[in-house]
Amino acid sequence: MQILQNLSFWSKFFTVGLSHSSGFMPHGTCYLWKPSLVTLHAVSDLLICLAYYSIPAMLIYFVRKREDLPFPWIFWLFGSFIVFCGTTHLAEVWTLWHPDYWLSGGLKLATAGISVYTAIELFPLIPKALELPSPAQLEAANQKLAQEINERKQAEAALRHSEARFRSIFESAAIGITVTDDQGYLITANPTLRKILGYSENQLTQMCFTELTHPSDIAVDWELFQELFTAKREFYQIEKRYLRNNQEIVWANLTVSVLRDSDEQPRYAIAMVEDITERKETEKALLQYHQHLEELVGARTAELSLANEQLSWQASHDSLTGLVNRNEFEKRLKNAVLTSKSLKQSHSLLYLDLDRFKIVNDTCGHTAGDELLRQVSNILANNCRKSDTLARLGGDEFALLLYNCSLDKGKSLAENILEKIQEFRFVSHHQSFSIGVSIGLVLLDYTCLNVQDVINAADAACYAAKNQGRNRVYVYQKNDKELSQAQADIYWVKAVEQAVVENKFQLYFQKVTCLEKSALAKQNYYEILLRMQAENEKNILPMAFIPAAERYNLMKLIDRWVISNFFAFLANLLVDLFSEDNYRESIYAINLSGESMNDDSLVDFLKEQFELHQIPPQLICFEITETVAVSNLNKARQMIEEISDLGSCFALDDFGSGMSSFAYLKYLPVKYLKIDGQFIKDIVDDPLDRAIVKAINNISHIVGIKTIGEFVSDEKILQTIFELGVDYAQGYAVSKPQPLFKIKDYELGLEK
């Protein structure tokens, strides 16, 4: 039924189209109503119409789905244009049968209008559309965007890592760290700052830094803080005081920097807080100590001023007597020598050496000796002019410089001093002592060369006064033989003293050969000899300096130098020799002077040296001359016995030189007797010398003493004393003196 109705509609449709009641022909008439042709146009227009209607639908769908599409209105305009175009094709189908050409024309007019409008709108859109990126550009942009995204992710990862590291540093930092806003309120604080201030994090993040600051420091800190946020400074550093939660003061070194945002605007402040309380307390203590030191320095300065004055005085004066000392005296003497040359003035110099001073010093002690020197100084000062210079040169030696004083007047003043010293009596320990003074007088005039020559001349004159019997005045005169001897003695005395101090003595040895064919021959015997080294490095024999040393009591000094230095050498030598299989003990002979033999402290000195160097005493034999022994027989016997008790033995040297009686040989416990060389050197040709040597040798053997022949200079002398039965021989025919270091070869039988 429905089909019939549809067929009726289309039949009527097409029938209506075929009538011409309207005065117009249907459009199909133009196609001669050929079914195929009409159908072709109708189907074509319908298909075009269908396509034109479907395209806008798809455009509308596309635009609705792509809201980000550029120029979306152009799609709506294109859709409307296409719809109108499709409608005109639908009108073409309609006019095939119904000639409503006004309707068709109207539709075409509308289509034309919207087409023109679309063209007009499309024209300015073309440049804009051309500006849109191409697919290649979009691809490049996408790649760049992907790279930027990747870089951003990496930056974000690095930022997270940096933030984590900062947080780690922030949390574990040894100093306090806090971040504040621009109003000074704390945003965060690390554990160290919380520990410094004694607050929890919650408490601190609700506080402004001014609440934590000592009232006296708020103004300065706040002003500097404000300058951070007004671009006046990037950071500031100050020392300030914080208040802990218990109101204790904490000193801190504060460093504050500004933190900016991406627009370079200051947003926050980060503060580094270093606790310096302990340092401040130390500084305070140091300041107090410094103030105390300043007070002490002030007091010390006053003391030093006084001390400097005292030191200045002490530098030029003798501390014991208050007189001018040697250094100051020599300066004044130098000026006097200059004036004597330039102004033709004459001065007198007295060189004074007290006599018998040593008796007081040894009897009553050094304290009494010092008091004696002070009293003598007063006597000298009271008997010279105020303008003169009185000095203590050292020990018991004084000097008096008499300005503008002739030789006669100087001698008169010297004799007056001599008289006053003779009248003086020194009392100590209920004992009264009289002393004297030996005075050397020298005139200073234009002929004087220099200070040292003047002093040497005065010293020599004083020595000459002592040599003439002491307690007298001796006037220096040029070309004086006695004075020349005194000057020579002075030279050797000073040379000996210098040699002791500077170790300019040298030790030698000379082997003494045993002539017996017995076990005794297995024991070596050496005499230790002394030499002095001169400036030209040549050796000076003892006969040059020993006489002066004996006259001026320096032999004890020499003896002790020899003993201590030889013992030190022997100690090292024995260490080496004890390790040798062929070593046998030897005897080492050391000479002792008469001064040493009269020295009661000698035994104690020897004990000390034996113990210090660990030297067996039985290896040492001490030699004394016959003259020394006979001059004080009781003292010599006592000293020999005391030293023999230590384990050492004695030899009597130069026997026969004094032609003394043989009787005292029974009295002296000596082991060896050295026959004086004056009887040995001519023994081959002189029957008397031969008889004397034979007598000495026989008597010595009777009392149990071994004999040694000195000055054995050739084989004939050696053979002669051997025939006489002398036990030992010493001289160049046996062995020459050798430096001490070579003795080891002799001990081991390696000598050439």
mmCIF file of C-alpha atoms in Angstrom, residues 298-463:
data_model
loop_
_atom_site.group_PDB
_atom_site.id
_atom_site.type_symbol
_atom_site.label_atom_id
_atom_site.label_comp_id
_atom_site.label_asym_id
_atom_site.label_seq_id
_atom_site.Cartn_x
_atom_site.Cartn_y
_atom_site.Cartn_z
ATOM 1 C CA GLY A 298 104.573 50.649 83.305
ATOM 2 C CA ALA A 299 105.996 49.466 86.578
ATOM 3 C CA ARG A 300 108.726 47.487 84.819
ATOM 4 C CA THR A 301 109.626 50.475 82.666
ATOM 5 C CA ALA A 302 110.358 52.473 85.734
ATOM 6 C CA GLU A 303 112.362 49.582 87.135
ATOM 7 C CA LEU A 304 114.200 49.121 83.820
ATOM 8 C CA SER A 305 115.084 52.790 83.691
ATOM 9 C CA LEU A 306 116.650 52.411 87.087
ATOM 10 C CA ALA A 307 118.199 49.085 86.051
ATOM 11 C CA ASN A 308 119.620 50.646 82.878
ATOM 12 C CA GLU A 309 121.257 53.305 84.947
ATOM 13 C CA GLN A 310 122.637 50.588 87.200
ATOM 14 C CA LEU A 311 123.743 48.486 84.208
ATOM 15 C CA SER A 312 125.397 51.486 82.644
ATOM 16 C CA TRP A 313 127.270 52.006 85.878
ATOM 17 C CA GLN A 314 128.053 48.296 86.225
ATOM 18 C CA ALA A 315 129.331 48.158 82.631
ATOM 19 C CA SER A 316 132.039 50.617 83.534
ATOM 20 C CA HIS A 317 132.637 49.780 87.217
ATOM 21 C CA ASP A 318 133.759 46.861 89.327
ATOM 22 C CA SER A 319 130.839 45.433 91.285
ATOM 23 C CA LEU A 320 132.973 44.486 94.321
ATOM 24 C CA THR A 321 134.902 47.713 94.932
ATOM 25 C CA GLY A 322 132.888 50.280 92.983
ATOM 26 C CA LEU A 323 136.023 51.339 91.140
ATOM 27 C CA VAL A 324 136.342 51.747 87.380
ATOM 28 C CA ASN A 325 136.738 48.338 85.675
ATOM 29 C CA ARG A 326 139.360 47.259 83.135
ATOM 30 C CA ASN A 327 137.242 48.059 80.076
ATOM 31 C CA GLU A 328 136.449 51.605 81.183
ATOM 32 C CA PHE A 329 140.015 52.130 82.391
ATOM 33 C CA GLU A 330 141.452 51.181 79.010
ATOM 34 C CA LYS A 331 139.105 53.692 77.328
ATOM 35 C CA ARG A 332 140.324 56.460 79.613
ATOM 36 C CA LEU A 333 143.922 55.358 79.207
ATOM 37 C CA LYS A 334 143.491 55.522 75.429
ATOM 38 C CA ASN A 335 142.307 59.140 75.703
ATOM 39 C CA ALA A 336 145.286 59.907 77.938
ATOM 40 C CA VAL A 337 147.699 58.418 75.370
ATOM 41 C CA LEU A 338 146.086 60.559 72.641
ATOM 42 C CA THR A 339 146.313 63.762 74.671
ATOM 43 C CA SER A 340 149.929 63.025 75.554
ATOM 44 C CA LYS A 341 150.670 62.998 71.817
ATOM 45 C CA SER A 342 148.406 65.818 70.633
ATOM 46 C CA LEU A 343 148.710 68.220 73.581
ATOM 47 C CA LYS A 344 152.254 67.238 74.641
ATOM 48 C CA GLN A 345 150.956 66.361 78.108
ATOM 49 C CA SER A 346 152.607 63.899 80.473
ATOM 50 C CA HIS A 347 150.669 61.432 82.627
ATOM 51 C CA SER A 348 151.783 58.703 85.015
ATOM 52 C CA LEU A 349 150.402 55.188 85.245
ATOM 53 C CA LEU A 350 150.699 53.032 88.374
ATOM 54 C CA TYR A 351 150.167 49.270 88.023
ATOM 55 C CA LEU A 352 149.573 47.750 91.498
ATOM 56 C CA ASP A 353 149.575 44.077 92.519
ATOM 57 C CA LEU A 354 148.910 43.194 96.167
ATOM 58 C CA ASP A 355 151.514 41.077 97.980
ATOM 59 C CA ARG A 356 150.452 38.226 100.302
ATOM 60 C CA PHE A 357 146.822 38.601 99.295
ATOM 61 C CA LYS A 358 146.645 34.853 98.587
ATOM 62 C CA ILE A 359 147.521 34.111 102.227
ATOM 63 C CA VAL A 360 144.418 35.975 103.401
ATOM 64 C CA ASN A 361 142.238 34.407 100.721
ATOM 65 C CA ASP A 362 143.410 30.841 101.461
ATOM 66 C CA THR A 363 143.365 31.258 105.243
ATOM 67 C CA CYS A 364 140.066 33.062 105.768
ATOM 68 C CA GLY A 365 138.182 32.344 102.547
ATOM 69 C CA HIS A 366 136.987 34.379 99.588
ATOM 70 C CA THR A 367 134.576 36.466 101.656
ATOM 71 C CA ALA A 368 137.476 37.799 103.704
ATOM 72 C CA GLY A 369 139.481 38.283 100.515
ATOM 73 C CA ASP A 370 136.664 40.371 99.004
ATOM 74 C CA GLU A 371 136.477 42.519 102.152
ATOM 75 C CA LEU A 372 140.236 43.027 102.010
ATOM 76 C CA LEU A 373 139.963 44.243 98.413
ATOM 77 C CA ARG A 374 137.218 46.707 99.388
ATOM 78 C CA GLN A 375 139.289 48.128 102.242
ATOM 79 C CA VAL A 376 142.389 48.407 100.044
ATOM 80 C CA SER A 377 140.258 50.196 97.419
ATOM 81 C CA ASN A 378 139.257 52.787 100.029
ATOM 82 C CA ILE A 379 142.917 53.328 101.001
ATOM 83 C CA LEU A 380 143.890 53.842 97.357
ATOM 84 C CA ALA A 381 140.950 56.174 96.715
ATOM 85 C CA ASN A 382 141.826 58.297 99.776
ATOM 86 C CA ASN A 383 145.433 58.704 98.649
ATOM 87 C CA CYS A 384 144.940 59.902 95.072
ATOM 88 C CA ARG A 385 143.471 62.999 93.532
ATOM 89 C CA LYS A 386 139.762 63.223 92.698
ATOM 90 C CA SER A 387 140.643 63.941 89.069
ATOM 91 C CA ASP A 388 142.676 60.730 88.715
ATOM 92 C CA THR A 389 141.262 57.384 87.561
ATOM 93 C CA LEU A 390 141.511 54.459 89.959
ATOM 94 C CA ALA A 391 140.522 51.044 88.580
ATOM 95 C CA ARG A 392 140.433 47.419 89.604
ATOM 96 C CA LEU A 393 141.744 45.382 86.690
ATOM 97 C CA GLY A 394 140.846 42.006 88.171
ATOM 98 C CA GLY A 395 141.804 39.791 91.099
ATOM 99 C CA ASP A 396 144.192 41.755 93.325
ATOM 100 C CA GLU A 397 145.458 44.011 90.527
ATOM 101 C CA PHE A 398 144.741 47.757 90.444
ATOM 102 C CA ALA A 399 145.731 50.654 88.194
ATOM 103 C CA LEU A 400 145.927 54.379 88.886
ATOM 104 C CA LEU A 401 146.074 56.912 86.056
ATOM 105 C CA LEU A 402 147.544 60.233 87.245
ATOM 106 C CA TYR A 403 146.663 63.044 84.831
ATOM 107 C CA ASN A 404 149.209 65.812 84.123
ATOM 108 C CA CYS A 405 151.627 64.154 86.500
ATOM 109 C CA SER A 406 155.401 64.016 86.023
ATOM 110 C CA LEU A 407 157.451 60.903 86.686
ATOM 111 C CA ASP A 408 158.871 62.285 89.960
ATOM 112 C CA LYS A 409 155.480 63.301 91.254
ATOM 113 C CA GLY A 410 154.056 59.946 90.190
ATOM 114 C CA LYS A 411 156.816 58.117 92.072
ATOM 115 C CA SER A 412 156.129 60.240 95.157
ATOM 116 C CA LEU A 413 152.413 59.328 95.069
ATOM 117 C CA ALA A 414 153.310 55.640 94.519
ATOM 118 C CA GLU A 415 155.633 55.610 97.561
ATOM 119 C CA ASN A 416 152.928 57.287 99.651
ATOM 120 C CA ILE A 417 150.468 54.533 98.657
ATOM 121 C CA LEU A 418 153.143 51.929 99.432
ATOM 122 C CA GLU A 419 153.546 53.394 102.925
ATOM 123 C CA LYS A 420 149.788 53.470 103.580
ATOM 124 C CA ILE A 421 149.409 49.819 102.507
ATOM 125 C CA GLN A 422 152.317 48.801 104.776
ATOM 126 C CA GLU A 423 150.659 50.528 107.721
ATOM 127 C CA PHE A 424 147.339 48.829 107.029
ATOM 128 C CA ARG A 425 146.343 45.758 109.065
ATOM 129 C CA PHE A 426 143.501 43.528 107.963
ATOM 130 C CA VAL A 427 141.632 41.679 110.729
ATOM 131 C CA SER A 428 139.471 38.615 110.009
ATOM 132 C CA HIS A 429 138.507 35.581 112.100
ATOM 133 C CA HIS A 430 140.427 37.053 115.040
ATOM 134 C CA GLN A 431 143.595 37.110 112.915
ATOM 135 C CA SER A 432 145.579 40.149 111.839
ATOM 136 C CA PHE A 433 147.292 40.255 108.440
ATOM 137 C CA SER A 434 149.747 42.684 106.914
ATOM 138 C CA ILE A 435 150.033 42.959 103.173
ATOM 139 C CA GLY A 436 152.188 44.785 100.715
ATOM 140 C CA VAL A 437 151.922 46.047 97.168
ATOM 141 C CA SER A 438 154.238 45.846 94.169
ATOM 142 C CA ILE A 439 153.919 48.920 91.961
ATOM 143 C CA GLY A 440 155.069 49.435 88.392
ATOM 144 C CA LEU A 441 155.315 53.067 87.282
ATOM 145 C CA VAL A 442 155.246 54.202 83.625
ATOM 146 C CA LEU A 443 155.366 57.737 82.220
ATOM 147 C CA LEU A 444 152.947 58.529 79.389
ATOM 148 C CA ASP A 445 154.382 61.109 76.988
ATOM 149 C CA TYR A 446 154.439 61.787 73.258
ATOM 150 C CA THR A 447 156.700 58.741 72.695
ATOM 151 C CA CYS A 448 153.985 56.261 73.766
ATOM 152 C CA LEU A 449 152.787 54.108 70.907
ATOM 153 C CA ASN A 450 149.440 52.695 72.035
ATOM 154 C CA VAL A 451 147.432 51.576 75.044
ATOM 155 C CA GLN A 452 148.601 47.962 74.932
ATOM 156 C CA ASP A 453 152.254 48.964 74.911
ATOM 157 C CA VAL A 454 151.686 51.183 77.955
ATOM 158 C CA ILE A 455 149.853 48.431 79.854
ATOM 159 C CA ASN A 456 152.535 45.878 78.967
ATOM 160 C CA ALA A 457 155.242 48.235 80.154
ATOM 161 C CA ALA A 458 153.443 48.924 83.455
ATOM 162 C CA ASP A 459 152.750 45.206 83.917
ATOM 163 C CA ALA A 460 156.411 44.380 83.282
ATOM 164 C CA ALA A 461 157.524 47.023 85.790
ATOM 165 C CA CYS A 462 155.164 45.519 88.374
ATOM 166 C CA TYR A 463 156.582 42.029 87.714
#
